[in-house]
Amino acid sequence: MNKHDFADMTLDEAIKLIHNGNCLLFTGAGFSIGAKNYRQNNCEFRAAKDITQELYNLCDVSIDEQDYDLSRASLWYKELFGAHKIIEYLQYEFIVKEITPTQSEYGKYNWRRCYTLNYDEILETAYRQNGKLLTPVTPSKNIQDYHSGTVCIHLNGTISNLNLNTVESEFKLTSSSYAKDYIKHTGW
């Protein structure tokens, strides 16, 4: 298809391309709206700015020293309480307890490949709810080890792979981990 074919495409034609597994899915922070985590009873996922503010408050950082930089707030928290505590905090924030019916719909389609900037595994949960499997991977994994239609590439890291070894490397949370270039030359 060329660009002119897309300009004249109907919604039904676009949906057919999706059903045939010819489209990529890319999700970001907005995709998580409405999903619930384990932070509190039936707590919905929060925006990064809200998590950032809470981390600063837990570290007793004064209001005039706070900003909306999650990496900076996470670093404060990690240095004050330790790497294991930031991991535990993030698990309560980003492990999926429940997704919305709309999010579940995305698991019905045969995407050519899925990409996300999110740490959570909402897409993987949507696939499971539809009787299919979607494997979370990060750009550090070898593309040759995975079938392209069965993976979701978590560009900033995935919560299921967060541990003491990955918190500083493939989990892009702090400034030092954002500086690393994982996607370049990986094949993903």
PDB file of N, CA and C in Angstrom, residues 16-75:
ATOM      1  N   LYS A  16     -10.284  -4.295   8.634  1.00  0.00           N
ATOM      2  CA  LYS A  16      -9.894  -5.540   7.944  1.00  0.00           C
ATOM      3  C   LYS A  16      -8.368  -5.722   7.996  1.00  0.00           C
ATOM      4  N   LEU A  17      -7.629  -4.637   7.809  1.00  0.00           N
ATOM      5  CA  LEU A  17      -6.163  -4.714   7.907  1.00  0.00           C
ATOM      6  C   LEU A  17      -5.738  -5.153   9.303  1.00  0.00           C
ATOM      7  N   ILE A  18      -6.421  -4.618  10.326  1.00  0.00           N
ATOM      8  CA  ILE A  18      -6.118  -5.006  11.702  1.00  0.00           C
ATOM      9  C   ILE A  18      -6.413  -6.486  11.897  1.00  0.00           C
ATOM     10  N   HIS A  19      -7.599  -6.939  11.466  1.00  0.00           N
ATOM     11  CA  HIS A  19      -7.984  -8.345  11.618  1.00  0.00           C
ATOM     12  C   HIS A  19      -7.019  -9.286  10.905  1.00  0.00           C
ATOM     13  N   ASN A  20      -6.446  -8.833   9.811  1.00  0.00           N
ATOM     14  CA  ASN A  20      -5.502  -9.662   9.061  1.00  0.00           C
ATOM     15  C   ASN A  20      -4.092  -9.629   9.647  1.00  0.00           C
ATOM     16  N   GLY A  21      -3.896  -8.881  10.730  1.00  0.00           N
ATOM     17  CA  GLY A  21      -2.592  -8.830  11.377  1.00  0.00           C
ATOM     18  C   GLY A  21      -1.582  -7.965  10.664  1.00  0.00           C
ATOM     19  N   ASN A  22      -2.048  -6.941   9.961  1.00  0.00           N
ATOM     20  CA  ASN A  22      -1.161  -6.085   9.183  1.00  0.00           C
ATOM     21  C   ASN A  22      -0.880  -4.726   9.809  1.00  0.00           C
ATOM     22  N   CYS A  23      -1.276  -4.537  11.070  1.00  0.00           N
ATOM     23  CA  CYS A  23      -1.117  -3.222  11.703  1.00  0.00           C
ATOM     24  C   CYS A  23      -0.336  -3.320  13.004  1.00  0.00           C
ATOM     25  N   LEU A  24       0.356  -2.234  13.318  1.00  0.00           N
ATOM     26  CA  LEU A  24       1.076  -2.110  14.583  1.00  0.00           C
ATOM     27  C   LEU A  24       0.178  -1.398  15.577  1.00  0.00           C
ATOM     28  N   LEU A  25       0.333  -1.722  16.848  1.00  0.00           N
ATOM     29  CA  LEU A  25      -0.357  -1.011  17.915  1.00  0.00           C
ATOM     30  C   LEU A  25       0.695  -0.358  18.783  1.00  0.00           C
ATOM     31  N   PHE A  26       0.516   0.941  19.040  1.00  0.00           N
ATOM     32  CA  PHE A  26       1.440   1.681  19.893  1.00  0.00           C
ATOM     33  C   PHE A  26       0.610   2.353  20.969  1.00  0.00           C
ATOM     34  N   THR A  27       0.921   2.061  22.243  1.00  0.00           N
ATOM     35  CA  THR A  27       0.169   2.663  23.340  1.00  0.00           C
ATOM     36  C   THR A  27       1.084   3.482  24.239  1.00  0.00           C
ATOM     37  N   GLY A  28       0.468   4.461  24.885  1.00  0.00           N
ATOM     38  CA  GLY A  28       1.166   5.309  25.840  1.00  0.00           C
ATOM     39  C   GLY A  28       0.335   5.448  27.101  1.00  0.00           C
ATOM     40  N   ALA A  29       0.612   6.469  27.884  1.00  0.00           N
ATOM     41  CA  ALA A  29       0.006   6.643  29.203  1.00  0.00           C
ATOM     42  C   ALA A  29      -1.522   6.661  29.166  1.00  0.00           C
ATOM     43  N   GLY A  30      -2.121   7.251  28.164  1.00  0.00           N
ATOM     44  CA  GLY A  30      -3.574   7.325  28.092  1.00  0.00           C
ATOM     45  C   GLY A  30      -4.249   5.971  28.018  1.00  0.00           C
ATOM     46  N   PHE A  31      -3.543   4.982  27.531  1.00  0.00           N
ATOM     47  CA  PHE A  31      -4.121   3.647  27.401  1.00  0.00           C
ATOM     48  C   PHE A  31      -4.435   3.028  28.762  1.00  0.00           C
ATOM     49  N   SER A  32      -3.760   3.455  29.798  1.00  0.00           N
ATOM     50  CA  SER A  32      -3.933   2.877  31.139  1.00  0.00           C
ATOM     51  C   SER A  32      -5.147   3.428  31.890  1.00  0.00           C
ATOM     52  N   ILE A  33      -5.747   4.483  31.380  1.00  0.00           N
ATOM     53  CA  ILE A  33      -6.863   5.128  32.090  1.00  0.00           C
ATOM     54  C   ILE A  33      -7.997   4.137  32.325  1.00  0.00           C
ATOM     55  N   GLY A  34      -8.395   4.035  33.583  1.00  0.00           N
ATOM     56  CA  GLY A  34      -9.507   3.165  33.961  1.00  0.00           C
ATOM     57  C   GLY A  34      -9.089   1.805  34.484  1.00  0.00           C
ATOM     58  N   ALA A  35      -7.876   1.364  34.154  1.00  0.00           N
ATOM     59  CA  ALA A  35      -7.393   0.076  34.676  1.00  0.00           C
ATOM     60  C   ALA A  35      -7.133   0.216  36.170  1.00  0.00           C
ATOM     61  N   LYS A  36      -7.202  -0.897  36.876  1.00  0.00           N
ATOM     62  CA  LYS A  36      -7.003  -0.867  38.329  1.00  0.00           C
ATOM     63  C   LYS A  36      -5.749  -1.629  38.705  1.00  0.00           C
ATOM     64  N   ASN A  37      -5.083  -1.124  39.760  1.00  0.00           N
ATOM     65  CA  ASN A  37      -3.842  -1.723  40.240  1.00  0.00           C
ATOM     66  C   ASN A  37      -4.035  -2.245  41.660  1.00  0.00           C
ATOM     67  N   TYR A  38      -2.950  -2.560  42.328  1.00  0.00           N
ATOM     68  CA  TYR A  38      -2.996  -3.114  43.684  1.00  0.00           C
ATOM     69  C   TYR A  38      -2.644  -2.098  44.773  1.00  0.00           C
ATOM     70  N   ARG A  39      -2.527  -0.839  44.400  1.00  0.00           N
ATOM     71  CA  ARG A  39      -2.122   0.176  45.377  1.00  0.00           C
ATOM     72  C   ARG A  39      -3.105   0.275  46.531  1.00  0.00           C
ATOM     73  N   GLN A  40      -4.360   0.327  46.236  1.00  0.00           N
ATOM     74  CA  GLN A  40      -5.410   0.349  47.260  1.00  0.00           C
ATOM     75  C   GLN A  40      -6.591  -0.426  46.691  1.00  0.00           C
ATOM     76  N   ASN A  41      -7.631  -0.567  47.476  1.00  0.00           N
ATOM     77  CA  ASN A  41      -8.821  -1.255  46.997  1.00  0.00           C
ATOM     78  C   ASN A  41      -9.389  -0.554  45.761  1.00  0.00           C
ATOM     79  N   ASN A  42      -9.432  -1.277  44.645  1.00  0.00           N
ATOM     80  CA  ASN A  42     -10.003  -0.767  43.395  1.00  0.00           C
ATOM     81  C   ASN A  42      -9.429   0.580  42.971  1.00  0.00           C
ATOM     82  N   CYS A  43      -8.153   0.759  43.135  1.00  0.00           N
ATOM     83  CA  CYS A  43      -7.485   2.005  42.768  1.00  0.00           C
ATOM     84  C   CYS A  43      -7.147   1.989  41.281  1.00  0.00           C
ATOM     85  N   GLU A  44      -7.473   3.082  40.597  1.00  0.00           N
ATOM     86  CA  GLU A  44      -7.147   3.191  39.185  1.00  0.00           C
ATOM     87  C   GLU A  44      -5.700   3.649  39.000  1.00  0.00           C
ATOM     88  N   PHE A  45      -5.141   3.280  37.861  1.00  0.00           N
ATOM     89  CA  PHE A  45      -3.801   3.742  37.513  1.00  0.00           C
ATOM     90  C   PHE A  45      -3.786   5.262  37.532  1.00  0.00           C
ATOM     91  N   ARG A  46      -2.666   5.818  37.960  1.00  0.00           N
ATOM     92  CA  ARG A  46      -2.538   7.266  38.072  1.00  0.00           C
ATOM     93  C   ARG A  46      -1.572   7.800  37.024  1.00  0.00           C
ATOM     94  N   ALA A  47      -1.698   9.082  36.787  1.00  0.00           N
ATOM     95  CA  ALA A  47      -0.779   9.759  35.877  1.00  0.00           C
ATOM     96  C   ALA A  47       0.587   9.864  36.537  1.00  0.00           C
ATOM     97  N   ALA A  48       1.628   9.926  35.715  1.00  0.00           N
ATOM     98  CA  ALA A  48       2.997  10.011  36.222  1.00  0.00           C
ATOM     99  C   ALA A  48       3.184  11.218  37.130  1.00  0.00           C
ATOM    100  N   LYS A  49       2.519  12.330  36.834  1.00  0.00           N
ATOM    101  CA  LYS A  49       2.674  13.524  37.672  1.00  0.00           C
ATOM    102  C   LYS A  49       2.141  13.287  39.082  1.00  0.00           C
ATOM    103  N   ASP A  50       1.084  12.491  39.213  1.00  0.00           N
ATOM    104  CA  ASP A  50       0.535  12.188  40.537  1.00  0.00           C
ATOM    105  C   ASP A  50       1.454  11.250  41.324  1.00  0.00           C
ATOM    106  N   ILE A  51       2.033  10.286  40.637  1.00  0.00           N
ATOM    107  CA  ILE A  51       2.983   9.371  41.268  1.00  0.00           C
ATOM    108  C   ILE A  51       4.222  10.150  41.698  1.00  0.00           C
ATOM    109  N   THR A  52       4.671  11.039  40.821  1.00  0.00           N
ATOM    110  CA  THR A  52       5.839  11.866  41.115  1.00  0.00           C
ATOM    111  C   THR A  52       5.617  12.696  42.379  1.00  0.00           C
ATOM    112  N   GLN A  53       4.471  13.348  42.456  1.00  0.00           N
ATOM    113  CA  GLN A  53       4.167  14.180  43.623  1.00  0.00           C
ATOM    114  C   GLN A  53       4.135  13.331  44.893  1.00  0.00           C
ATOM    115  N   GLU A  54       3.533  12.141  44.823  1.00  0.00           N
ATOM    116  CA  GLU A  54       3.490  11.285  46.011  1.00  0.00           C
ATOM    117  C   GLU A  54       4.895  10.855  46.438  1.00  0.00           C
ATOM    118  N   LEU A  55       5.741  10.495  45.479  1.00  0.00           N
ATOM    119  CA  LEU A  55       7.109  10.097  45.823  1.00  0.00           C
ATOM    120  C   LEU A  55       7.857  11.240  46.510  1.00  0.00           C
ATOM    121  N   TYR A  56       7.727  12.435  45.955  1.00  0.00           N
ATOM    122  CA  TYR A  56       8.363  13.594  46.592  1.00  0.00           C
ATOM    123  C   TYR A  56       7.837  13.787  48.008  1.00  0.00           C
ATOM    124  N   ASN A  57       6.532  13.686  48.189  1.00  0.00           N
ATOM    125  CA  ASN A  57       5.941  13.866  49.514  1.00  0.00           C
ATOM    126  C   ASN A  57       6.416  12.801  50.495  1.00  0.00           C
ATOM    127  N   LEU A  58       6.536  11.566  50.032  1.00  0.00           N
ATOM    128  CA  LEU A  58       7.036  10.490  50.892  1.00  0.00           C
ATOM    129  C   LEU A  58       8.487  10.728  51.304  1.00  0.00           C
ATOM    130  N   CYS A  59       9.198  11.486  50.494  1.00  0.00           N
ATOM    131  CA  CYS A  59      10.605  11.816  50.791  1.00  0.00           C
ATOM    132  C   CYS A  59      10.735  13.150  51.519  1.00  0.00           C
ATOM    133  N   ASP A  60       9.630  13.760  51.844  1.00  0.00           N
ATOM    134  CA  ASP A  60       9.610  15.070  52.507  1.00  0.00           C
ATOM    135  C   ASP A  60      10.349  16.146  51.724  1.00  0.00           C
ATOM    136  N   VAL A  61      10.238  16.098  50.405  1.00  0.00           N
ATOM    137  CA  VAL A  61      10.829  17.123  49.552  1.00  0.00           C
ATOM    138  C   VAL A  61       9.886  18.326  49.577  1.00  0.00           C
ATOM    139  N   SER A  62      10.417  19.494  49.838  1.00  0.00           N
ATOM    140  CA  SER A  62       9.582  20.691  49.928  1.00  0.00           C
ATOM    141  C   SER A  62       8.917  20.974  48.577  1.00  0.00           C
ATOM    142  N   ILE A  63       7.766  21.613  48.636  1.00  0.00           N
ATOM    143  CA  ILE A  63       6.982  21.923  47.434  1.00  0.00           C
ATOM    144  C   ILE A  63       7.805  22.706  46.418  1.00  0.00           C
ATOM    145  N   ASP A  64       8.596  23.670  46.868  1.00  0.00           N
ATOM    146  CA  ASP A  64       9.380  24.479  45.929  1.00  0.00           C
ATOM    147  C   ASP A  64      10.531  23.708  45.289  1.00  0.00           C
ATOM    148  N   GLU A  65      10.867  22.529  45.792  1.00  0.00           N
ATOM    149  CA  GLU A  65      11.901  21.689  45.166  1.00  0.00           C
ATOM    150  C   GLU A  65      11.297  20.623  44.260  1.00  0.00           C
ATOM    151  N   GLN A  66       9.969  20.486  44.270  1.00  0.00           N
ATOM    152  CA  GLN A  66       9.310  19.462  43.472  1.00  0.00           C
ATOM    153  C   GLN A  66       9.096  19.931  42.035  1.00  0.00           C
ATOM    154  N   ASP A  67       9.097  18.965  41.127  1.00  0.00           N
ATOM    155  CA  ASP A  67       8.758  19.203  39.731  1.00  0.00           C
ATOM    156  C   ASP A  67       7.936  17.997  39.260  1.00  0.00           C
ATOM    157  N   TYR A  68       7.766  17.824  37.983  1.00  0.00           N
ATOM    158  CA  TYR A  68       6.999  16.687  37.475  1.00  0.00           C
ATOM    159  C   TYR A  68       7.901  15.614  36.871  1.00  0.00           C
ATOM    160  N   ASP A  69       9.131  15.545  37.321  1.00  0.00           N
ATOM    161  CA  ASP A  69      10.112  14.610  36.785  1.00  0.00           C
ATOM    162  C   ASP A  69      10.089  13.305  37.585  1.00  0.00           C
ATOM    163  N   LEU A  70       9.431  12.290  37.024  1.00  0.00           N
ATOM    164  CA  LEU A  70       9.328  10.991  37.702  1.00  0.00           C
ATOM    165  C   LEU A  70      10.697  10.392  37.962  1.00  0.00           C
ATOM    166  N   SER A  71      11.606  10.563  37.031  1.00  0.00           N
ATOM    167  CA  SER A  71      12.946   9.990  37.229  1.00  0.00           C
ATOM    168  C   SER A  71      13.633  10.617  38.444  1.00  0.00           C
ATOM    169  N   ARG A  72      13.489  11.915  38.598  1.00  0.00           N
ATOM    170  CA  ARG A  72      14.111  12.609  39.739  1.00  0.00           C
ATOM    171  C   ARG A  72      13.456  12.198  41.056  1.00  0.00           C
ATOM    172  N   ALA A  73      12.118  12.136  41.070  1.00  0.00           N
ATOM    173  CA  ALA A  73      11.399  11.740  42.283  1.00  0.00           C
ATOM    174  C   ALA A  73      11.729  10.298  42.659  1.00  0.00           C
ATOM    175  N   SER A  74      11.841   9.436  41.676  1.00  0.00           N
ATOM    176  CA  SER A  74      12.181   8.029  41.924  1.00  0.00           C
ATOM    177  C   SER A  74      13.579   7.894  42.502  1.00  0.00           C
ATOM    178  N   LEU A  75      14.475   8.707  41.999  1.00  0.00           N
ATOM    179  CA  LEU A  75      15.845   8.690  42.506  1.00  0.00           C
ATOM    180  C   LEU A  75      15.881   9.124  43.972  1.00  0.00           C
TER     181      LEU A  75
END
